[in-house]
CSV table of N, CA and C in Angstrom, one decimal:
chain,number,residue,atom,x,y,z
J,121,UNK,N,0.6,-1.1,0.3
J,121,UNK,CA,0.1,-0.2,0.0
J,121,UNK,C,0.9,1.2,0.0
J,122,UNK,N,1.8,1.3,0.7
J,122,UNK,CA,2.7,2.5,0.8
J,122,UNK,C,3.5,2.6,-0.6
J,123,UNK,N,3.7,1.4,-0.9
J,123,UNK,CA,4.6,1.6,-2.5
J,123,UNK,C,3.4,2.7,-3.7
J,124,UNK,N,2.2,1.7,-3.4
J,124,UNK,CA,1.2,2.4,-4.5
J,124,UNK,C,0.9,4.0,-4.1
J,125,UNK,N,0.7,4.4,-2.9
J,125,UNK,CA,0.9,5.8,-2.8
J,125,UNK,C,2.0,6.7,-2.9
J,126,UNK,N,3.2,6.1,-2.8
J,126,UNK,CA,4.6,6.5,-2.7
J,126,UNK,C,4.2,6.7,-4.8
J,127,UNK,N,4.2,5.9,-5.2
J,127,UNK,CA,4.2,5.9,-7.0
J,127,UNK,C,3.2,7.0,-7.5
J,128,UNK,N,2.1,7.0,-6.8
J,128,UNK,CA,1.2,8.0,-6.9
J,128,UNK,C,1.4,9.5,-6.8
J,129,UNK,N,2.4,10.0,-5.5
J,129,UNK,CA,2.9,11.0,-4.9
J,129,UNK,C,3.9,11.3,-6.2
J,130,UNK,N,4.6,10.3,-6.4
J,130,UNK,CA,5.9,10.9,-7.5
J,130,UNK,C,5.5,11.0,-8.9
J,131,UNK,N,4.3,10.3,-9.4
J,131,UNK,CA,3.4,10.6,-10.9
J,131,UNK,C,2.7,12.3,-10.7
J,132,UNK,N,2.1,12.3,-9.4
J,132,UNK,CA,1.9,13.5,-9.2
J,132,UNK,C,2.7,14.8,-9.5
J,133,UNK,N,4.0,14.3,-8.8
J,133,UNK,CA,5.0,15.4,-8.6
J,133,UNK,C,5.5,15.6,-10.2
J,134,UNK,N,5.6,14.5,-10.8
J,134,UNK,CA,6.0,14.7,-12.3
J,134,UNK,C,5.3,15.4,-13.1
J,135,UNK,N,3.9,15.1,-12.9
J,135,UNK,CA,3.1,16.3,-13.5
J,135,UNK,C,3.1,17.7,-13.5
J,136,UNK,N,2.9,18.0,-12.0
J,136,UNK,CA,2.9,19.0,-11.8
J,136,UNK,C,4.5,19.8,-12.4
J,137,UNK,N,5.4,19.3,-12.1
J,137,UNK,CA,6.4,19.7,-12.3
J,137,UNK,C,6.7,19.8,-14.0
J,138,UNK,N,6.0,19.2,-15.0
J,138,UNK,CA,6.1,19.3,-16.3
J,138,UNK,C,5.2,20.1,-16.9
J,139,UNK,N,4.3,20.8,-15.7
J,139,UNK,CA,3.4,21.8,-16.3
J,139,UNK,C,4.0,23.1,-16.0
J,140,UNK,N,5.1,23.4,-14.8
J,140,UNK,CA,5.4,24.5,-14.7
J,140,UNK,C,6.7,24.9,-15.8
J,141,UNK,N,6.5,26.3,-16.1
J,141,UNK,CA,7.2,26.8,-17.1
J,141,UNK,C,8.6,27.3,-16.7
J,142,UNK,N,9.7,26.9,-17.1
J,142,UNK,CA,11.0,27.4,-16.8
J,142,UNK,C,10.9,29.0,-16.9
J,143,UNK,N,11.8,29.6,-16.1
J,143,UNK,CA,12.0,31.0,-16.0
J,143,UNK,C,12.7,31.2,-17.3
J,144,UNK,N,12.8,32.3,-18.1
J,144,UNK,CA,13.5,32.7,-19.0
J,144,UNK,C,15.1,33.0,-18.6
J,145,UNK,N,16.0,32.5,-19.5
J,145,UNK,CA,17.4,32.6,-19.1
J,145,UNK,C,18.3,33.7,-19.9
J,146,UNK,N,17.9,33.6,-21.1
J,146,UNK,CA,18.5,34.6,-22.1
J,146,UNK,C,18.6,35.7,-21.9
J,147,UNK,N,19.6,36.4,-22.1
J,147,UNK,CA,20.0,37.6,-21.9
J,147,UNK,C,18.8,38.9,-22.0
J,148,UNK,N,18.3,39.8,-21.4
J,148,UNK,CA,17.1,40.7,-21.9
J,148,UNK,C,17.3,41.3,-23.0
J,149,UNK,N,18.6,41.6,-23.8
J,149,UNK,CA,18.8,42.5,-24.5
J,149,UNK,C,18.4,41.2,-25.7
J,150,UNK,N,18.7,39.7,-25.5
J,150,UNK,CA,18.4,39.2,-26.9
J,150,UNK,C,16.9,38.7,-26.8
J,151,UNK,N,16.2,38.9,-25.8
J,151,UNK,CA,14.7,38.8,-25.6
J,151,UNK,C,14.0,39.9,-26.6
J,152,UNK,N,14.6,41.0,-25.8
J,152,UNK,CA,13.8,42.2,-26.6
J,152,UNK,C,14.3,42.4,-28.2
J,153,UNK,N,15.6,41.9,-28.5
J,153,UNK,CA,15.7,41.7,-30.0
J,153,UNK,C,14.6,40.8,-30.5
J,154,UNK,N,14.5,39.9,-30.2
J,154,UNK,CA,13.5,38.9,-30.8
J,154,UNK,C,12.2,39.6,-30.8
J,155,UNK,N,11.6,40.4,-29.7
J,155,UNK,CA,10.5,40.9,-29.7
J,155,UNK,C,10.5,42.1,-31.0
J,156,UNK,N,11.6,42.6,-31.0
J,156,UNK,CA,11.4,43.5,-31.9
J,156,UNK,C,11.6,42.7,-33.5
J,157,UNK,N,12.5,41.8,-33.6
J,157,UNK,CA,12.6,41.2,-35.0
J,157,UNK,C,11.1,40.8,-35.3
J,158,UNK,N,10.1,40.5,-34.2
J,158,UNK,CA,8.6,39.6,-34.8
J,158,UNK,C,7.8,40.9,-35.1
J,159,UNK,N,8.4,42.1,-35.2
J,159,UNK,CA,7.3,43.1,-35.6
J,159,UNK,C,6.3,43.3,-34.8
J,160,UNK,N,6.2,43.2,-33.6
J,160,UNK,CA,5.4,43.2,-32.6
J,160,UNK,C,4.8,44.5,-32.0
J,161,UNK,N,5.6,45.5,-32.5
J,161,UNK,CA,6.1,46.7,-31.5
J,161,UNK,C,6.0,47.8,-32.6
J,162,UNK,N,5.4,49.5,-32.2
J,162,UNK,CA,5.6,50.1,-33.0
J,162,UNK,C,7.2,50.7,-32.8
J,163,UNK,N,7.2,52.0,-33.4
J,163,UNK,CA,8.6,52.5,-33.1
J,163,UNK,C,9.0,52.7,-31.7
J,164,UNK,N,9.9,52.2,-31.3
J,164,UNK,CA,10.0,52.7,-29.5
J,164,UNK,C,11.3,53.0,-29.3
J,165,UNK,N,11.4,53.8,-28.1
J,165,UNK,CA,12.8,54.4,-27.5
J,165,UNK,C,13.2,53.7,-26.3
J,166,UNK,N,14.4,53.3,-26.3
J,166,UNK,CA,15.2,52.6,-25.2
J,166,UNK,C,15.5,53.9,-24.5
J,167,UNK,N,14.9,53.7,-23.2
J,167,UNK,CA,15.6,55.1,-22.0
J,167,UNK,C,16.7,54.5,-21.6
J,168,UNK,N,17.4,55.5,-21.2
J,168,UNK,CA,18.9,55.5,-20.7
J,168,UNK,C,18.7,55.6,-19.0
J,169,UNK,N,19.7,55.3,-18.5
J,169,UNK,CA,19.9,55.2,-17.0
J,169,UNK,C,19.4,56.2,-16.3
J,170,UNK,N,19.9,57.6,-16.5
J,170,UNK,CA,19.8,58.7,-16.1
J,170,UNK,C,18.1,59.0,-16.0
J,171,UNK,N,17.7,58.6,-17.1
J,171,UNK,CA,16.0,59.0,-17.3
J,171,UNK,C,15.4,58.0,-16.3
J,172,UNK,N,15.6,56.8,-16.4
J,172,UNK,CA,14.9,55.8,-15.6
J,172,UNK,C,15.0,56.1,-14.1
J,173,UNK,N,16.4,56.5,-13.7
J,173,UNK,CA,16.5,56.7,-12.0
J,173,UNK,C,15.5,57.9,-11.8
J,174,UNK,N,15.8,59.2,-12.8
J,174,UNK,CA,15.3,60.1,-12.3
J,174,UNK,C,13.6,60.5,-12.6
J,175,UNK,N,12.9,60.0,-13.6
J,175,UNK,CA,11.8,59.9,-14.0
J,175,UNK,C,10.8,59.0,-13.3
J,176,UNK,N,11.2,57.8,-13.1
J,176,UNK,CA,10.5,56.5,-12.5
J,176,UNK,C,11.0,56.2,-10.9
J,177,UNK,N,12.4,56.8,-10.8
J,177,UNK,CA,12.9,56.5,-9.4
J,177,UNK,C,12.7,55.1,-9.2
J,178,UNK,N,13.8,54.4,-10.4
J,178,UNK,CA,13.8,53.0,-10.1
J,178,UNK,C,15.9,52.6,-9.8
J,179,UNK,N,15.9,52.1,-8.7
J,179,UNK,CA,17.2,52.1,-8.5
J,179,UNK,C,17.9,50.9,-9.1
J,180,UNK,N,18.8,51.0,-10.3
J,180,UNK,CA,19.0,50.3,-11.1
J,180,UNK,C,20.2,49.3,-10.6
J,181,UNK,N,20.6,49.7,-9.3
J,181,UNK,CA,21.9,48.6,-8.6
J,181,UNK,C,21.0,47.3,-8.5
J,182,UNK,N,19.7,47.5,-8.6
J,182,UNK,CA,18.6,46.3,-7.9
J,182,UNK,C,18.8,45.3,-9.2
J,183,UNK,N,19.1,45.6,-10.6
J,183,UNK,CA,18.9,44.9,-11.7
J,183,UNK,C,20.6,44.4,-12.2
J,184,UNK,N,20.5,43.3,-12.5
J,184,UNK,CA,21.5,42.7,-13.1
J,184,UNK,C,21.6,43.2,-15.0
J,185,UNK,N,20.7,43.1,-15.4
J,185,UNK,CA,20.4,43.8,-16.6
J,185,UNK,C,19.0,44.0,-16.8
J,186,UNK,N,18.8,44.8,-17.9
J,186,UNK,CA,17.5,45.4,-17.9
J,186,UNK,C,17.4,46.1,-19.5
J,187,UNK,N,16.0,45.9,-20.0
J,187,UNK,CA,15.6,47.1,-21.2
J,187,UNK,C,14.7,47.6,-20.9
J,188,UNK,N,14.5,49.0,-21.3
J,188,UNK,CA,13.3,49.8,-20.8
J,188,UNK,C,13.2,50.5,-22.1
J,189,UNK,N,11.8,50.3,-22.7
J,189,UNK,CA,12.0,50.8,-23.5
J,189,UNK,C,10.0,51.2,-23.8
J,190,UNK,N,10.0,52.3,-24.3
J,190,UNK,CA,8.6,53.1,-24.6
J,190,UNK,C,8.1,53.2,-26.4
J,191,UNK,N,6.8,53.6,-26.4
J,191,UNK,CA,6.4,54.1,-27.6
J,191,UNK,C,6.8,55.4,-28.0
J,192,UNK,N,7.8,55.3,-29.4
J,192,UNK,CA,8.1,56.9,-29.3
J,192,UNK,C,6.8,57.8,-29.7
J,193,UNK,N,5.8,57.2,-30.3
J,193,UNK,CA,4.6,58.2,-30.2
J,193,UNK,C,4.2,58.2,-28.7
J,194,UNK,N,3.9,59.4,-28.2
J,194,UNK,CA,3.3,59.3,-26.9
J,194,UNK,C,1.8,59.3,-26.5
J,195,UNK,N,1.2,59.0,-27.9
J,195,UNK,CA,-0.4,58.9,-27.9
J,195,UNK,C,-0.5,57.3,-28.0
J,196,UNK,N,0.6,56.3,-27.8
J,196,UNK,CA,0.5,54.9,-27.7
J,196,UNK,C,1.1,54.6,-26.1
J,197,UNK,N,0.4,53.7,-25.6
J,197,UNK,CA,0.9,53.0,-24.4
J,197,UNK,C,1.8,52.0,-24.3
J,198,UNK,N,2.3,51.5,-25.3
J,198,UNK,CA,3.1,50.4,-25.8
J,198,UNK,C,4.5,51.0,-24.8
J,199,UNK,N,4.7,49.6,-24.0
J,199,UNK,CA,5.9,49.7,-23.3
J,199,UNK,C,6.6,48.2,-23.0
J,200,UNK,N,7.6,48.1,-22.8
J,200,UNK,CA,8.5,47.0,-22.7
J,200,UNK,C,9.4,47.1,-21.5
J,201,UNK,N,9.3,46.3,-20.2
J,201,UNK,CA,10.4,46.5,-19.5
J,201,UNK,C,10.7,45.2,-19.1
J,202,UNK,N,11.7,45.0,-18.9
J,202,UNK,CA,12.3,43.5,-18.6
J,202,UNK,C,13.5,43.7,-17.8
J,203,UNK,N,13.5,43.1,-16.7
J,203,UNK,CA,14.4,43.4,-15.5
J,203,UNK,C,15.1,42.1,-14.9
J,204,UNK,N,15.9,41.9,-15.2
J,204,UNK,CA,16.6,40.5,-14.3
J,204,UNK,C,17.1,41.0,-13.0
J,205,UNK,N,16.5,40.7,-11.8
J,205,UNK,CA,16.8,41.2,-10.6
J,205,UNK,C,17.5,40.4,-9.9
J,206,UNK,N,18.7,40.9,-9.2
J,206,UNK,CA,19.4,40.3,-8.3
J,206,UNK,C,18.8,40.3,-6.5
J,207,UNK,N,18.6,39.3,-5.9
J,207,UNK,CA,18.0,39.5,-4.8
J,207,UNK,C,16.6,39.8,-4.5
J,208,UNK,N,16.2,40.7,-3.7
J,208,UNK,CA,14.8,40.8,-3.5
J,208,UNK,C,14.3,41.9,-4.5
J,209,UNK,N,12.9,41.3,-5.0
J,209,UNK,CA,12.3,41.8,-6.6
J,209,UNK,C,11.4,43.1,-5.5
J,210,UNK,N,10.7,42.9,-4.5
J,210,UNK,CA,10.0,44.0,-4.3
J,210,UNK,C,10.1,45.1,-4.7
J,211,UNK,N,11.2,45.9,-4.5
J,211,UNK,CA,11.2,47.4,-5.1
J,211,UNK,C,11.0,47.4,-6.3
J,212,UNK,N,11.4,46.6,-7.1
J,212,UNK,CA,11.1,46.6,-8.8
J,212,UNK,C,9.8,46.3,-8.8
J,213,UNK,N,9.1,45.3,-8.4
J,213,UNK,CA,7.8,44.9,-8.6
J,213,UNK,C,6.8,46.3,-8.4
J,214,UNK,N,7.4,46.6,-7.2
J,214,UNK,CA,6.4,48.0,-6.8
J,214,UNK,C,6.6,49.2,-7.6
J,215,UNK,N,7.8,49.1,-8.0
J,215,UNK,CA,8.3,50.4,-9.0
J,215,UNK,C,7.2,50.2,-10.4
J,216,UNK,N,7.5,49.0,-10.8
J,216,UNK,CA,6.6,48.3,-12.2
J,216,UNK,C,5.2,48.8,-11.9
J,217,UNK,N,5.0,48.6,-11.0
J,217,UNK,CA,3.2,48.5,-10.8
J,217,UNK,C,2.8,49.9,-10.7
J,218,UNK,N,4.0,51.0,-9.9
J,218,UNK,CA,3.5,52.5,-10.2
J,218,UNK,C,3.5,52.8,-11.5
J,219,UNK,N,4.3,52.2,-12.2
J,219,UNK,CA,4.5,52.5,-13.8
J,219,UNK,C,3.3,52.6,-14.4
J,220,UNK,N,2.6,50.9,-14.0
J,220,UNK,CA,1.6,50.6,-15.0
J,220,UNK,C,0.2,51.5,-14.1
J,221,UNK,N,0.2,51.5,-13.2
J,221,UNK,CA,-0.9,52.6,-12.5
J,221,UNK,C,-0.7,54.1,-13.1
J,222,UNK,N,0.1,54.5,-13.5
J,222,UNK,CA,0.5,55.8,-13.8
J,222,UNK,C,-0.2,56.0,-15.2
J,223,UNK,N,0.4,55.1,-15.8
J,223,UNK,CA,0.0,54.6,-17.6
J,223,UNK,C,-1.5,54.7,-17.6
J,224,UNK,N,-2.0,53.7,-16.6
J,224,UNK,CA,-3.7,53.9,-16.6
J,224,UNK,C,-4.4,55.3,-16.4
J,225,UNK,N,-3.6,56.0,-15.6
J,225,UNK,CA,-4.4,57.5,-15.3
J,225,UNK,C,-4.2,58.0,-16.3
J,226,UNK,N,-3.0,58.1,-17.1
J,226,UNK,CA,-2.6,58.9,-18.0
J,226,UNK,C,-3.6,58.5,-19.1
J,227,UNK,N,-3.7,57.3,-19.5
J,227,UNK,CA,-4.6,56.8,-20.9
J,227,UNK,C,-6.2,57.3,-20.7
J,228,UNK,N,-6.6,56.9,-19.3
J,228,UNK,CA,-7.9,56.9,-19.1
J,228,UNK,C,-8.9,57.7,-19.5
J,229,UNK,N,-8.6,59.1,-19.6
J,229,UNK,CA,-9.3,60.2,-20.2
J,229,UNK,C,-8.8,60.4,-21.4
J,230,UNK,N,-7.5,60.0,-21.5
J,230,UNK,CA,-7.0,60.7,-22.9
J,230,UNK,C,-7.0,60.2,-24.1
J,231,UNK,N,-6.7,58.4,-24.2
J,231,UNK,CA,-7.0,58.2,-25.2
J,231,UNK,C,-7.8,56.5,-24.7
J,232,UNK,N,-9.0,56.5,-24.8
J,232,UNK,CA,-9.6,55.3,-24.2
J,232,UNK,C,-9.3,53.9,-24.9
J,233,UNK,N,-9.0,53.6,-26.2
J,233,UNK,CA,-8.5,52.6,-26.9
J,233,UNK,C,-7.3,52.4,-26.3
J,234,UNK,N,-6.3,53.2,-25.8
J,234,UNK,CA,-5.3,52.9,-25.4
J,234,UNK,C,-5.2,52.4,-23.7
J,235,UNK,N,-6.1,53.0,-23.0
J,235,UNK,CA,-6.6,52.5,-21.8
J,235,UNK,C,-6.7,51.1,-21.8
J,236,UNK,N,-7.4,50.9,-22.7
J,236,UNK,CA,-8.2,49.2,-22.5
J,236,UNK,C,-6.8,48.4,-22.8
J,237,UNK,N,-6.1,48.9,-23.6
J,237,UNK,CA,-4.9,47.7,-23.8
J,237,UNK,C,-4.0,48.0,-22.3
J,238,UNK,N,-3.5,49.1,-21.8
J,238,UNK,CA,-3.1,49.0,-20.5
J,238,UNK,C,-3.7,48.3,-19.6
J,239,UNK,N,-5.2,48.3,-19.4
J,239,UNK,CA,-5.8,47.7,-18.3
J,239,UNK,C,-5.7,46.2,-18.5
J,240,UNK,N,-5.2,45.5,-19.7
J,240,UNK,CA,-5.2,44.3,-19.5
J,240,UNK,C,-3.7,43.7,-19.6
J,241,UNK,N,-3.0,44.9,-19.0
J,241,UNK,CA,-1.6,44.2,-18.6
J,241,UNK,C,-1.2,44.5,-17.3
J,242,UNK,N,0.1,43.7,-16.7
J,242,UNK,CA,0.2,43.6,-15.4
J,242,UNK,C,1.8,43.4,-15.2
J,243,UNK,N,2.4,43.4,-13.6
J,243,UNK,CA,3.6,43.1,-14.0
J,243,UNK,C,3.9,41.6,-13.6
J,244,UNK,N,4.7,41.1,-14.2
J,244,UNK,CA,5.1,39.6,-14.1
J,244,UNK,C,6.3,39.4,-13.4
J,245,UNK,N,6.2,38.2,-12.7
J,245,UNK,CA,7.7,37.8,-12.1
J,245,UNK,C,7.8,36.4,-12.7
J,246,UNK,N,9.0,36.0,-13.2
J,246,UNK,CA,9.2,34.6,-13.7
J,246,UNK,C,10.6,34.3,-13.3
J,247,UNK,N,11.1,33.8,-12.0
J,247,UNK,CA,12.4,33.7,-11.6
J,247,UNK,C,13.0,34.9,-11.3
J,248,UNK,N,13.9,35.1,-11.6
J,248,UNK,CA,14.6,36.7,-11.5
J,248,UNK,C,14.3,37.8,-12.6
J,249,UNK,N,13.5,37.3,-13.5
J,249,UNK,CA,13.0,38.4,-14.4
J,249,UNK,C,11.5,38.9,-14.2
J,250,UNK,N,11.6,40.1,-13.8
J,250,UNK,CA,10.4,41.0,-13.6
J,250,UNK,C,10.3,41.7,-14.8
J,251,UNK,N,9.0,41.8,-15.4
J,251,UNK,CA,8.7,42.3,-16.9
J,251,UNK,C,7.3,43.1,-16.4
J,252,UNK,N,7.3,44.1,-17.4
J,252,UNK,CA,5.9,45.1,-17.4
J,252,UNK,C,5.9,44.8,-19.1
J,253,UNK,N,4.8,44.3,-19.8
J,253,UNK,CA,4.6,44.6,-21.3
J,253,UNK,C,3.4,45.2,-21.3
J,254,UNK,N,3.2,46.2,-22.0
J,254,UNK,CA,1.8,46.8,-22.3
J,254,UNK,C,1.9,47.1,-23.9
J,255,UNK,N,1.0,46.4,-24.5
J,255,UNK,CA,1.0,46.1,-25.9
J,255,UNK,C,-0.3,45.3,-26.5
J,256,UNK,N,-1.1,45.8,-27.4
J,256,UNK,CA,-2.0,45.2,-28.1
J,256,UNK,C,-1.8,43.7,-28.2
J,257,UNK,N,-0.2,43.3,-28.7
J,257,UNK,CA,-0.2,42.2,-28.6
J,257,UNK,C,1.0,41.4,-27.4
J,258,UNK,N,0.3,41.6,-26.3
J,258,UNK,CA,1.1,41.5,-25.2
J,258,UNK,C,1.4,39.7,-24.9
J,259,UNK,N,0.2,39.1,-25.3
J,259,UNK,CA,0.6,37.5,-25.2
J,259,UNK,C,1.5,36.9,-26.1
J,260,UNK,N,1.6,37.5,-27.5
J,260,UNK,CA,2.7,37.1,-28.2
J,260,UNK,C,3.8,37.6,-27.8
J,261,UNK,N,4.0,38.9,-27.1
J,261,UNK,CA,5.5,39.3,-26.8
J,261,UNK,C,5.9,38.5,-25.6
J,262,UNK,N,4.7,38.0,-24.7
J,262,UNK,CA,5.1,37.1,-23.7
J,262,UNK,C,5.4,35.6,-24.1
J,263,UNK,N,4.7,35.2,-25.2
J,263,UNK,CA,5.5,33.9,-25.8
J,263,UNK,C,6.6,33.9,-26.3
J,264,UNK,N,7.2,35.0,-26.8
J,264,UNK,CA,8.6,35.0,-27.1
J,264,UNK,C,9.4,35.4,-25.6
J,265,UNK,N,9.0,36.1,-24.5
J,265,UNK,CA,9.7,36.2,-23.4
J,265,UNK,C,10.3,34.8,-22.8
J,266,UNK,N,8.9,34.2,-22.8
J,266,UNK,CA,9.0,32.7,-22.2
J,266,UNK,C,9.3,31.4,-23.0
J,267,UNK,N,9.7,31.7,-24.2
J,267,UNK,CA,10.8,31.0,-24.8
J,267,UNK,C,12.1,30.2,-24.1
């Protein structure tokens, strides 16, 4: 009886482990290049360290590597932020959540179509990668991120 229960538990553990997606390990610059080459984004601007730290108050010392890109056209909400974080991710998650909430407030009465896109977005944690993707093609972009 013990062997049967043990075998059943092992089978369940195997099934659940097979269903769990592995965290992406590719460098974020390569992930972002794949997103760009898929043609899923409008013209984007990659923000520099000073802008990110000053405007968004993100401490970049928490990140091992990152890409922080927004639509060049201010009438578009498209945003791709990929941050590989060393240690505690809470500060980065909180900062990206604030960015998402700011974008929601900005677009709500300004461009309702873009507001609907932002409303479907969320900060996502996967292993050491924290991301925020705001795009009408969000699901396809996350498919690329999670390859």
